[in-house]
Amino acid sequence: MRKALVWPALLAFSLWLPPIFAMEVQGRVFDYLNGEPLGSVDIHAATEDFSTKSEKDGSFTVSTSDATQMTLVFSKEGYAPLRITIWQDRLPDGMLRVDLMPQTHLHEEIVIVDDTHRLSYETTVDRGIIARATPDEAAALIGQIPGGDTVRRGAANGDPVLRGAQQDRLNLSCDGGMRVEYACPNRMDPPSAHIDLKSLKHVEVVKGPYAVRHGAVFAGMVNMVSRDLHYSDDGTSFSGAVEAGYETNGEGKTGNVELGLGGSRHALQLQLGIRDYADYDAAEGTSIPGAFKQDSIHLKYQTALTAHADLKAAIHRGETTDALFPALPMDMDLSRVLTASLEFRQRFEHAAVQSLSARVYATDNEHLMTNKRREIATRMAAVTDAETQTGGARIEAESLLWDGMLTFGSDYFTSVKDGIRTREMLMGPMAGRQMQDIVWADTDHDTIGVYAEYRRAIGDLVNMATGVRLDEVESIAKRPDPQFSAIYGNDLSERDSNVSAFAHLSFRPNDHLEWGVSAGLGTRSPNASERYIYLFPLGLDRYDYLGNPNLKPEENRQVDLSFGTHFEKFALKATVFYSDHQDFISARETDLVAPRTNNVLGVKQFFNIEDATRYGGDLTLDYRPHPAWHLHTTADYVRGENEGADDPLPEMPPLEWRLGAEYQRQQFSGGLLFRWVDDQDRVSHLFSETPTEGFSTADLRGSYDLAGFTLSVNVENLFDEEYAEHLSRKLRSDGTRIPEPGRSFFFTIRRSF
């Protein structure tokens, strides 16, 4: 009955055809990146002696004596010029929106540098969506994107998935390349766990190997872009916000403080955040271990060295304590991350090179986990102390070339992992005996790369983009377990030469239609776990895993086809993709060595699958019947296959469909979201994967602005549905997948000033 209630809403998605007007055009000009209106934009007709400027609110009105078409050129200092041709029979109904792209980006990295439209394989999650995300973590936000999902091992620190690609097959970075790596072999602390959503401006997502600027991209990229620092032309400016929240299920308490200070040449930004949760209840009332505590601090400073040069420094410290992971052998006592970065940017006028930027950064991730909260702790105490340090540097230039933008540069990335597990026997004949196991064999993973990317519009109908990247990757284990060396020898250094490349072409026959095709090659070298781990249970099955230094880099050859149509009230976008994986890294049983962990089924060794495939697609529909209403629906599906073994690839998400309605008028906004997830019975028998049943859920949200305050109430799992996600790991207590929380209410109050 609940599901039937929303079916009539689907009938609202109907195609609306705009009427034809005269050749007078009214519109507004905006900054493409921040959405702010642009005044004093020069607008002139290319074929007539006519020019005007936009008003302060970005509005303009132009007319032409040509009864068939007009060509307008928009230009403003600091922005890439934009040329638009408008035909009489394709005039927009209402205001024409024009977005100008900043020619150089002095304050932050972005993915989009195209000076006309976003390319079809790119998706942006804006700050409005980020602010409404629950739970308040990066993996949950990515899970809202069509094709996005989350691997859960506990209540905190979800691991994002995009079109079935996860872990190192998904490039996740901050501000265009800064990366924090996990220290736990079981990924209690994935890179997404060290990102505070409150510090973000927006998130850039690329579905496929179609990016080269931010490191090698195998199957997708997520770039978390931090909020801007703002100078002030009117003396010293001060701004900020204070936010407090509470969630009923898990007794979650959250807090956030944002402070900004700006002068004519200096800007400072401080952000503090906390999250404190207890165990949560599933829909049937079962208490699930999921408690955790998190706090973070971000400090950024930026100074204008000259009118065209900026220097920015940033420090971030984040800490998670007492985090429970019921799907893993241990819990997290402490995860402490420290990052520091320094960035310089210079803009040039009337020069071949438009801008030059340089950045260096370093991160340190300390990780401590124990089994002291588990029943086995009375017989054996286990403590793992691990640390991962990363660092990087990049220099990049932008240049206008043949009416397009050429971006080229070089970068360096290094990762060092080290860690020991100590086990002490407390009972039986071995009581008092201590054993130490090497978790990370003091591994080094160094990458140096060079890249170039070119984007341009060809006339008014065609957009193109292409890029190439070359990487030299070196890895070594300097302190391996003696038994590991007995299997593979003493020389454990490896070197890979990798090539990644892509090309994209989109065609717009008119203002309402777009066709796109993208093709790319993504190459990824094996990580420290795949090459050097020794007898640790890493996967979704009950096996110890053995690394393999002889692994080859894996390749992803992917093609995307897209179609989109856009009118004032209606928009549709559909994409299908096919990926052919060569030397895909997987694991199989081996008798090279006996298992080390109690109650496992054996040992699996990493190896290269000769041929594997992934394919699927996603669909998005948007309809705005009224300025206050927004109706939208999305669907996505992915299928993976180990072609040589005739077995599905493990951890492929099932078919998913979402339907939402949003309302916003004056101070009030609200929304209702329905989500249907199908059964998943295409499971890997080689990994003992078990099927999952489908489910449907509903979420409700609302907010109200009052006298500078914003009051928000969200209800997750409105109908208290009992369900588990297919990608969630299994509880060690009973072998069932971690259930999702039952009905939960979120209350938030925010004061901005």
PDB file of C-alpha atoms in Angstrom, residues 145-290:
ATOM      1  CA  ILE A 145      24.542   9.870  -6.929  1.00  0.00           C
ATOM      2  CA  PRO A 146      23.088   7.591  -9.635  1.00  0.00           C
ATOM      3  CA  GLY A 147      25.459   4.623  -9.669  1.00  0.00           C
ATOM      4  CA  GLY A 148      26.770   5.390  -6.180  1.00  0.00           C
ATOM      5  CA  ASP A 149      26.733   2.948  -3.245  1.00  0.00           C
ATOM      6  CA  THR A 150      28.470   2.367   0.087  1.00  0.00           C
ATOM      7  CA  VAL A 151      30.325  -0.549   1.688  1.00  0.00           C
ATOM      8  CA  ARG A 152      29.597  -0.630   5.419  1.00  0.00           C
ATOM      9  CA  ARG A 153      31.665  -2.419   8.050  1.00  0.00           C
ATOM     10  CA  GLY A 154      30.144  -0.474  10.944  1.00  0.00           C
ATOM     11  CA  ALA A 155      27.998   2.595  11.536  1.00  0.00           C
ATOM     12  CA  ALA A 156      30.862   5.000  10.779  1.00  0.00           C
ATOM     13  CA  ASN A 157      33.336   5.404   7.936  1.00  0.00           C
ATOM     14  CA  GLY A 158      31.486   3.995   4.953  1.00  0.00           C
ATOM     15  CA  ASP A 159      33.556   3.180   1.865  1.00  0.00           C
ATOM     16  CA  PRO A 160      32.178   4.706  -1.383  1.00  0.00           C
ATOM     17  CA  VAL A 161      31.392   2.713  -4.525  1.00  0.00           C
ATOM     18  CA  LEU A 162      30.726   4.030  -8.036  1.00  0.00           C
ATOM     19  CA  ARG A 163      29.259   1.701 -10.673  1.00  0.00           C
ATOM     20  CA  GLY A 164      30.537  -1.289  -8.724  1.00  0.00           C
ATOM     21  CA  ALA A 165      34.105   0.081  -8.517  1.00  0.00           C
ATOM     22  CA  GLN A 166      35.496   0.572  -5.029  1.00  0.00           C
ATOM     23  CA  GLN A 167      38.669   0.977  -2.985  1.00  0.00           C
ATOM     24  CA  ASP A 168      41.653   1.962  -5.159  1.00  0.00           C
ATOM     25  CA  ARG A 169      39.652   1.514  -8.353  1.00  0.00           C
ATOM     26  CA  LEU A 170      37.932   4.756  -7.342  1.00  0.00           C
ATOM     27  CA  ASN A 171      40.203   7.803  -7.181  1.00  0.00           C
ATOM     28  CA  LEU A 172      39.079   9.935  -4.219  1.00  0.00           C
ATOM     29  CA  SER A 173      40.953  13.151  -3.506  1.00  0.00           C
ATOM     30  CA  CYS A 174      40.537  16.610  -1.987  1.00  0.00           C
ATOM     31  CA  ASP A 175      40.957  19.891  -3.862  1.00  0.00           C
ATOM     32  CA  GLY A 176      42.311  18.278  -6.970  1.00  0.00           C
ATOM     33  CA  GLY A 177      44.784  15.637  -5.887  1.00  0.00           C
ATOM     34  CA  MET A 178      45.467  15.604  -2.128  1.00  0.00           C
ATOM     35  CA  ARG A 179      45.034  12.042  -0.870  1.00  0.00           C
ATOM     36  CA  VAL A 180      44.850  10.486   2.592  1.00  0.00           C
ATOM     37  CA  GLU A 181      45.340   6.700   2.538  1.00  0.00           C
ATOM     38  CA  TYR A 182      43.958   4.100   4.911  1.00  0.00           C
ATOM     39  CA  ALA A 183      46.144   2.543   7.628  1.00  0.00           C
ATOM     40  CA  CYS A 184      43.823  -0.365   8.508  1.00  0.00           C
ATOM     41  CA  PRO A 185      44.160  -3.388   6.169  1.00  0.00           C
ATOM     42  CA  ASN A 186      40.380  -3.892   6.498  1.00  0.00           C
ATOM     43  CA  ARG A 187      39.740  -0.227   5.600  1.00  0.00           C
ATOM     44  CA  MET A 188      38.130   0.860   8.873  1.00  0.00           C
ATOM     45  CA  ASP A 189      39.480   4.263   7.842  1.00  0.00           C
ATOM     46  CA  PRO A 190      38.949   4.682   4.072  1.00  0.00           C
ATOM     47  CA  PRO A 191      39.955   8.027   2.510  1.00  0.00           C
ATOM     48  CA  SER A 192      36.330   9.200   2.597  1.00  0.00           C
ATOM     49  CA  ALA A 193      36.336   8.915   6.412  1.00  0.00           C
ATOM     50  CA  HIS A 194      38.759  11.831   6.690  1.00  0.00           C
ATOM     51  CA  ILE A 195      36.571  14.331   4.834  1.00  0.00           C
ATOM     52  CA  ASP A 196      34.260  16.666   6.745  1.00  0.00           C
ATOM     53  CA  LEU A 197      31.234  17.493   4.586  1.00  0.00           C
ATOM     54  CA  LYS A 198      30.756  20.812   6.370  1.00  0.00           C
ATOM     55  CA  SER A 199      34.060  22.021   4.920  1.00  0.00           C
ATOM     56  CA  LEU A 200      33.046  21.363   1.299  1.00  0.00           C
ATOM     57  CA  LYS A 201      31.774  23.699  -1.385  1.00  0.00           C
ATOM     58  CA  HIS A 202      30.854  20.977  -3.863  1.00  0.00           C
ATOM     59  CA  VAL A 203      31.876  17.520  -5.067  1.00  0.00           C
ATOM     60  CA  GLU A 204      32.995  16.700  -8.607  1.00  0.00           C
ATOM     61  CA  VAL A 205      32.343  13.161  -9.870  1.00  0.00           C
ATOM     62  CA  VAL A 206      33.651  11.522 -13.044  1.00  0.00           C
ATOM     63  CA  LYS A 207      32.159   8.142 -13.937  1.00  0.00           C
ATOM     64  CA  GLY A 208      34.871   6.362 -15.845  1.00  0.00           C
ATOM     65  CA  PRO A 209      38.570   6.788 -16.741  1.00  0.00           C
ATOM     66  CA  TYR A 210      37.944  10.261 -18.150  1.00  0.00           C
ATOM     67  CA  ALA A 211      40.293  12.419 -16.071  1.00  0.00           C
ATOM     68  CA  VAL A 212      44.073  12.730 -15.942  1.00  0.00           C
ATOM     69  CA  ARG A 213      44.842  15.804 -13.799  1.00  0.00           C
ATOM     70  CA  HIS A 214      44.403  14.340 -10.316  1.00  0.00           C
ATOM     71  CA  GLY A 215      46.305  11.074 -10.527  1.00  0.00           C
ATOM     72  CA  ALA A 216      45.580   7.847 -12.356  1.00  0.00           C
ATOM     73  CA  VAL A 217      41.854   7.119 -12.683  1.00  0.00           C
ATOM     74  CA  PHE A 218      40.868   3.491 -13.216  1.00  0.00           C
ATOM     75  CA  ALA A 219      37.047   3.462 -13.106  1.00  0.00           C
ATOM     76  CA  GLY A 220      35.969   6.780 -11.587  1.00  0.00           C
ATOM     77  CA  MET A 221      37.037   9.881  -9.723  1.00  0.00           C
ATOM     78  CA  VAL A 222      35.579  11.887  -6.828  1.00  0.00           C
ATOM     79  CA  ASN A 223      37.097  15.296  -6.118  1.00  0.00           C
ATOM     80  CA  MET A 224      36.030  16.953  -2.854  1.00  0.00           C
ATOM     81  CA  VAL A 225      36.307  20.728  -3.305  1.00  0.00           C
ATOM     82  CA  SER A 226      36.695  22.869  -0.181  1.00  0.00           C
ATOM     83  CA  ARG A 227      34.850  26.117   0.436  1.00  0.00           C
ATOM     84  CA  ASP A 228      36.375  29.351  -0.841  1.00  0.00           C
ATOM     85  CA  LEU A 229      38.310  31.861   1.180  1.00  0.00           C
ATOM     86  CA  HIS A 230      37.043  35.385   0.533  1.00  0.00           C
ATOM     87  CA  TYR A 231      38.854  38.698   0.460  1.00  0.00           C
ATOM     88  CA  SER A 232      37.008  41.922   1.320  1.00  0.00           C
ATOM     89  CA  ASP A 233      37.203  45.239  -0.529  1.00  0.00           C
ATOM     90  CA  ASP A 234      35.313  47.087   2.237  1.00  0.00           C
ATOM     91  CA  GLY A 235      37.654  46.701   5.177  1.00  0.00           C
ATOM     92  CA  THR A 236      37.752  43.639   7.376  1.00  0.00           C
ATOM     93  CA  SER A 237      34.765  41.306   7.048  1.00  0.00           C
ATOM     94  CA  PHE A 238      33.686  38.642   9.503  1.00  0.00           C
ATOM     95  CA  SER A 239      31.305  35.750   8.862  1.00  0.00           C
ATOM     96  CA  GLY A 240      30.451  32.410  10.353  1.00  0.00           C
ATOM     97  CA  ALA A 241      27.889  29.852  11.382  1.00  0.00           C
ATOM     98  CA  VAL A 242      27.090  27.679  14.383  1.00  0.00           C
ATOM     99  CA  GLU A 243      25.188  24.400  14.039  1.00  0.00           C
ATOM    100  CA  ALA A 244      23.975  21.748  16.474  1.00  0.00           C
ATOM    101  CA  GLY A 245      22.153  18.510  15.719  1.00  0.00           C
ATOM    102  CA  TYR A 246      20.675  15.414  17.337  1.00  0.00           C
ATOM    103  CA  GLU A 247      19.654  12.021  15.911  1.00  0.00           C
ATOM    104  CA  THR A 248      17.253   9.851  17.897  1.00  0.00           C
ATOM    105  CA  ASN A 249      18.490   6.459  16.668  1.00  0.00           C
ATOM    106  CA  GLY A 250      21.967   6.130  18.114  1.00  0.00           C
ATOM    107  CA  GLU A 251      21.594   9.176  20.323  1.00  0.00           C
ATOM    108  CA  GLY A 252      23.805  11.030  17.881  1.00  0.00           C
ATOM    109  CA  LYS A 253      25.044  14.475  18.795  1.00  0.00           C
ATOM    110  CA  THR A 254      26.692  16.722  16.206  1.00  0.00           C
ATOM    111  CA  GLY A 255      28.146  20.202  16.281  1.00  0.00           C
ATOM    112  CA  ASN A 256      29.844  22.529  13.833  1.00  0.00           C
ATOM    113  CA  VAL A 257      31.391  26.001  14.036  1.00  0.00           C
ATOM    114  CA  GLU A 258      32.536  27.992  10.990  1.00  0.00           C
ATOM    115  CA  LEU A 259      34.407  31.298  11.191  1.00  0.00           C
ATOM    116  CA  GLY A 260      35.734  33.427   8.341  1.00  0.00           C
ATOM    117  CA  LEU A 261      37.812  36.592   8.355  1.00  0.00           C
ATOM    118  CA  GLY A 262      38.625  38.561   5.223  1.00  0.00           C
ATOM    119  CA  GLY A 263      40.648  41.651   4.410  1.00  0.00           C
ATOM    120  CA  SER A 264      41.836  43.281   1.214  1.00  0.00           C
ATOM    121  CA  ARG A 265      44.835  40.937   0.929  1.00  0.00           C
ATOM    122  CA  HIS A 266      44.308  38.272   3.578  1.00  0.00           C
ATOM    123  CA  ALA A 267      41.642  35.670   4.367  1.00  0.00           C
ATOM    124  CA  LEU A 268      41.328  33.200   7.233  1.00  0.00           C
ATOM    125  CA  GLN A 269      38.917  30.314   7.721  1.00  0.00           C
ATOM    126  CA  LEU A 270      38.391  28.090  10.767  1.00  0.00           C
ATOM    127  CA  GLN A 271      36.015  25.148  10.995  1.00  0.00           C
ATOM    128  CA  LEU A 272      35.412  22.828  13.974  1.00  0.00           C
ATOM    129  CA  GLY A 273      33.203  19.735  13.998  1.00  0.00           C
ATOM    130  CA  ILE A 274      32.171  16.931  16.356  1.00  0.00           C
ATOM    131  CA  ARG A 275      30.072  13.752  16.077  1.00  0.00           C
ATOM    132  CA  ASP A 276      29.264  11.480  19.023  1.00  0.00           C
ATOM    133  CA  TYR A 277      27.090   8.369  18.502  1.00  0.00           C
ATOM    134  CA  ALA A 278      26.050   5.365  20.576  1.00  0.00           C
ATOM    135  CA  ASP A 279      24.899   1.974  19.233  1.00  0.00           C
ATOM    136  CA  TYR A 280      21.853   2.113  16.960  1.00  0.00           C
ATOM    137  CA  ASP A 281      18.691   0.008  16.687  1.00  0.00           C
ATOM    138  CA  ALA A 282      17.650  -1.884  13.567  1.00  0.00           C
ATOM    139  CA  ALA A 283      13.982  -1.834  12.562  1.00  0.00           C
ATOM    140  CA  GLU A 284      13.177  -5.021  14.482  1.00  0.00           C
ATOM    141  CA  GLY A 285      14.631  -3.461  17.642  1.00  0.00           C
ATOM    142  CA  THR A 286      17.971  -5.299  17.692  1.00  0.00           C
ATOM    143  CA  SER A 287      20.818  -3.179  19.023  1.00  0.00           C
ATOM    144  CA  ILE A 288      23.729  -3.051  16.566  1.00  0.00           C
ATOM    145  CA  PRO A 289      27.225  -2.087  17.757  1.00  0.00           C
ATOM    146  CA  GLY A 290      27.984   1.180  16.007  1.00  0.00           C
TER     147      GLY A 290
END
